[in-house]
PDB file of C-alpha atoms in Angstrom:
ATOM      1  CA  MET F   1      -2.111   8.540 -22.864  1.00 64.00           C
ATOM      2  CA  GLY F   2      -3.585   6.118 -25.326  1.00 69.00           C
ATOM      3  CA  LYS F   3      -2.169   2.980 -23.699  1.00 70.00           C
ATOM      4  CA  THR F   4      -4.218   0.060 -22.488  1.00 68.00           C
ATOM      5  CA  ALA F   5      -3.927  -1.516 -19.058  1.00 63.00           C
ATOM      6  CA  GLU F   6      -2.185  -4.484 -20.709  1.00 68.00           C
ATOM      7  CA  ASP F   7       0.485  -2.105 -22.043  1.00 68.00           C
ATOM      8  CA  LEU F   8       1.220  -0.704 -18.595  1.00 67.00           C
ATOM      9  CA  TRP F   9       0.582  -3.509 -16.119  1.00 63.00           C
ATOM     10  CA  PRO F  10       1.513  -7.182 -16.128  1.00 61.00           C
ATOM     11  CA  GLU F  11      -1.503  -7.979 -13.926  1.00 70.00           C
ATOM     12  CA  ALA F  12      -3.910  -6.255 -16.304  1.00 74.00           C
ATOM     13  CA  ASP F  13      -6.794  -8.585 -15.461  1.00 80.00           C
ATOM     14  CA  GLU F  14      -6.751  -7.370 -11.832  1.00 80.00           C
ATOM     15  CA  ILE F  15      -6.586  -3.745 -12.961  1.00 78.00           C
ATOM     16  CA  MET F  16      -9.518  -4.327 -15.311  1.00 82.00           C
ATOM     17  CA  LYS F  17     -11.560  -5.738 -12.411  1.00 86.00           C
ATOM     18  CA  ASP F  18     -10.878  -2.561 -10.415  1.00 86.00           C
ATOM     19  CA  GLU F  19     -11.875  -0.425 -13.384  1.00 87.00           C
ATOM     20  CA  GLU F  20     -15.087  -2.397 -13.816  1.00 89.00           C
ATOM     21  CA  LYS F  21     -15.904  -1.866 -10.132  1.00 90.00           C
ATOM     22  CA  ALA F  22     -15.367   1.879 -10.530  1.00 89.00           C
ATOM     23  CA  LEU F  23     -17.619   1.915 -13.596  1.00 89.00           C
ATOM     24  CA  ASN F  24     -20.260   0.150 -11.489  1.00 91.00           C
ATOM     25  CA  GLY F  25     -20.070   2.849  -8.811  1.00 90.00           C
ATOM     26  CA  GLU F  26     -17.566   1.412  -6.332  1.00 89.00           C
ATOM     27  CA  ALA F  27     -14.813   3.770  -5.224  1.00 92.00           C
ATOM     28  CA  ILE F  28     -11.434   2.119  -4.705  1.00 91.00           C
ATOM     29  CA  ILE F  29      -9.327   4.232  -2.400  1.00 92.00           C
ATOM     30  CA  GLY F  30      -5.765   3.404  -1.433  1.00 92.00           C
ATOM     31  CA  ARG F  31      -5.768  -0.303  -2.295  1.00 92.00           C
ATOM     32  CA  GLU F  32      -2.160  -1.472  -2.168  1.00 94.00           C
ATOM     33  CA  ARG F  33      -0.957  -3.873  -4.806  1.00 92.00           C
ATOM     34  CA  GLU F  34       2.423  -5.430  -5.530  1.00 92.00           C
ATOM     35  CA  VAL F  35       3.202  -5.643  -9.243  1.00 88.00           C
ATOM     36  CA  THR F  36       5.965  -7.736 -10.807  1.00 86.00           C
ATOM     37  CA  PHE F  37       7.018  -6.588 -14.256  1.00 82.00           C
ATOM     38  CA  PRO F  38       8.242  -8.873 -17.071  1.00 80.00           C
ATOM     39  CA  ASN F  39      11.863  -7.865 -16.343  1.00 86.00           C
ATOM     40  CA  GLY F  40      11.459  -9.180 -12.769  1.00 87.00           C
ATOM     41  CA  GLU F  41      11.258  -5.744 -11.154  1.00 91.00           C
ATOM     42  CA  THR F  42       8.697  -5.504  -8.361  1.00 92.00           C
ATOM     43  CA  LYS F  43       6.929  -2.311  -7.330  1.00 94.00           C
ATOM     44  CA  TRP F  44       4.140  -1.419  -4.923  1.00 95.00           C
ATOM     45  CA  TYR F  45       1.276   0.893  -5.853  1.00 94.00           C
ATOM     46  CA  SER F  46      -1.511   2.595  -3.972  1.00 95.00           C
ATOM     47  CA  ILE F  47      -4.501   2.492  -6.289  1.00 93.00           C
ATOM     48  CA  TYR F  48      -7.407   4.913  -6.546  1.00 94.00           C
ATOM     49  CA  LYS F  49     -10.368   4.492  -8.892  1.00 94.00           C
ATOM     50  CA  LEU F  50     -13.309   6.852  -8.500  1.00 93.00           C
ATOM     51  CA  PRO F  51     -16.484   6.800 -10.589  1.00 94.00           C
ATOM     52  CA  ARG F  52     -17.381  10.114 -12.230  1.00 95.00           C
ATOM     53  CA  ARG F  53     -21.026  11.030 -12.625  1.00 94.00           C
ATOM     54  CA  ASP F  54     -22.926  13.440 -14.810  1.00 95.00           C
ATOM     55  CA  ILE F  55     -25.499  15.946 -13.588  1.00 96.00           C
ATOM     56  CA  ASP F  56     -28.156  13.193 -13.541  1.00 96.00           C
ATOM     57  CA  ASN F  57     -25.924  11.002 -11.330  1.00 93.00           C
ATOM     58  CA  ASN F  58     -25.195   8.538 -14.146  1.00 95.00           C
ATOM     59  CA  ILE F  59     -21.675   7.100 -14.160  1.00 94.00           C
ATOM     60  CA  VAL F  60     -19.915   8.366 -17.264  1.00 94.00           C
ATOM     61  CA  ASP F  61     -16.358   7.172 -16.621  1.00 93.00           C
ATOM     62  CA  PHE F  62     -13.861   6.961 -13.792  1.00 93.00           C
ATOM     63  CA  LEU F  63     -10.823   8.795 -12.553  1.00 93.00           C
ATOM     64  CA  GLY F  64      -7.883   6.504 -11.862  1.00 92.00           C
ATOM     65  CA  MET F  65      -4.565   7.129 -10.172  1.00 93.00           C
ATOM     66  CA  ASP F  66      -1.823   4.701  -9.192  1.00 91.00           C
ATOM     67  CA  ARG F  67       0.871   6.050  -6.873  1.00 95.00           C
ATOM     68  CA  ASP F  68       4.242   4.293  -6.579  1.00 96.00           C
ATOM     69  CA  ILE F  69       4.742   3.491  -2.883  1.00 98.00           C
ATOM     70  CA  THR F  70       7.701   1.131  -3.336  1.00 98.00           C
ATOM     71  CA  ASN F  71      10.069   3.236  -1.208  1.00 98.00           C
ATOM     72  CA  ARG F  72       7.528   3.490   1.607  1.00 97.00           C
ATOM     73  CA  LYS F  73       6.957  -0.277   1.590  1.00 97.00           C
ATOM     74  CA  LYS F  74      10.728  -0.841   1.667  1.00 97.00           C
ATOM     75  CA  MET F  75      11.100   1.492   4.666  1.00 98.00           C
ATOM     76  CA  GLU F  76       8.196  -0.226   6.463  1.00 97.00           C
ATOM     77  CA  LYS F  77       9.857  -3.612   5.925  1.00 96.00           C
ATOM     78  CA  GLU F  78      13.194  -2.290   7.214  1.00 97.00           C
ATOM     79  CA  LEU F  79      11.472  -0.783  10.255  1.00 97.00           C
ATOM     80  CA  ARG F  80       9.736  -4.079  11.077  1.00 96.00           C
ATOM     81  CA  GLN F  81      13.067  -5.913  10.777  1.00 97.00           C
ATOM     82  CA  SER F  82      14.777  -3.353  13.007  1.00 95.00           C
ATOM     83  CA  GLU F  83      12.008  -3.685  15.593  1.00 93.00           C
ATOM     84  CA  ARG F  84      12.325  -7.488  15.566  1.00 94.00           C
ATOM     85  CA  GLU F  85      16.095  -7.225  16.046  1.00 93.00           C
ATOM     86  CA  LYS F  86      15.726  -4.706  18.865  1.00 87.00           C
ATOM     87  CA  THR F  87      13.111  -6.862  20.592  1.00 86.00           C
ATOM     88  CA  LYS F  88      15.299  -9.949  20.270  1.00 89.00           C
ATOM     89  CA  ILE F  89      18.270  -8.114  21.824  1.00 85.00           C
ATOM     90  CA  PHE F  90      16.084  -6.620  24.558  1.00 78.00           C
ATOM     91  CA  ASN F  91      14.526  -9.974  25.458  1.00 81.00           C
ATOM     92  CA  ASN F  92      17.883 -11.785  25.600  1.00 84.00           C
ATOM     93  CA  MET F  93      19.852  -9.285  27.686  1.00 78.00           C
ATOM     94  CA  SER F  94      21.044 -10.307  31.125  1.00 75.00           C
ATOM     95  CA  GLU F  95      20.773  -6.695  32.308  1.00 78.00           C
ATOM     96  CA  HIS F  96      17.402  -5.359  33.357  1.00 77.00           C
ATOM     97  CA  ILE F  97      16.191  -2.424  31.265  1.00 78.00           C
ATOM     98  CA  VAL F  98      12.978  -0.533  31.848  1.00 81.00           C
ATOM     99  CA  TYR F  99      11.393   1.961  29.447  1.00 80.00           C
ATOM    100  CA  LEU F 100       9.499   4.717  31.249  1.00 85.00           C
ATOM    101  CA  ASP F 101       7.315   7.485  29.914  1.00 88.00           C
ATOM    102  CA  LYS F 102       7.738  11.112  31.039  1.00 89.00           C
ATOM    103  CA  ASP F 103       5.545  10.440  34.095  1.00 89.00           C
ATOM    104  CA  GLY F 104       7.565   7.423  35.198  1.00 85.00           C
ATOM    105  CA  LYS F 105       5.000   4.865  34.005  1.00 88.00           C
ATOM    106  CA  VAL F 106       6.595   1.596  32.850  1.00 86.00           C
ATOM    107  CA  LEU F 107       6.176   1.162  29.107  1.00 80.00           C
ATOM    108  CA  LYS F 108       8.299  -1.942  28.700  1.00 76.00           C
ATOM    109  CA  ALA F 109      10.361  -4.019  31.110  1.00 72.00           C
TER     110      ALA F 109
END
């Protein structure tokens, strides 16, 4: 509490643009952003900014939340790499392998 965007985020100008959009009525839901900190550390965040309105529907401020999704992004990258490796092995095998579903329909050959 009491910190500015510049205190918390290296890319404060981008964060300020999101905040301005929220203050103008645009909801930002689940935007993913990679942030590199001054020490070189990189993290991924899912960003939410929602305008809050008073009883007369005037925007009074916004509710903001940034969720660290670095681990999820790392797992997604590892999964993509694993899939590429599996596909490369599958496509270069001399044996013939067929993937079937439970009804015997060919999924991949």
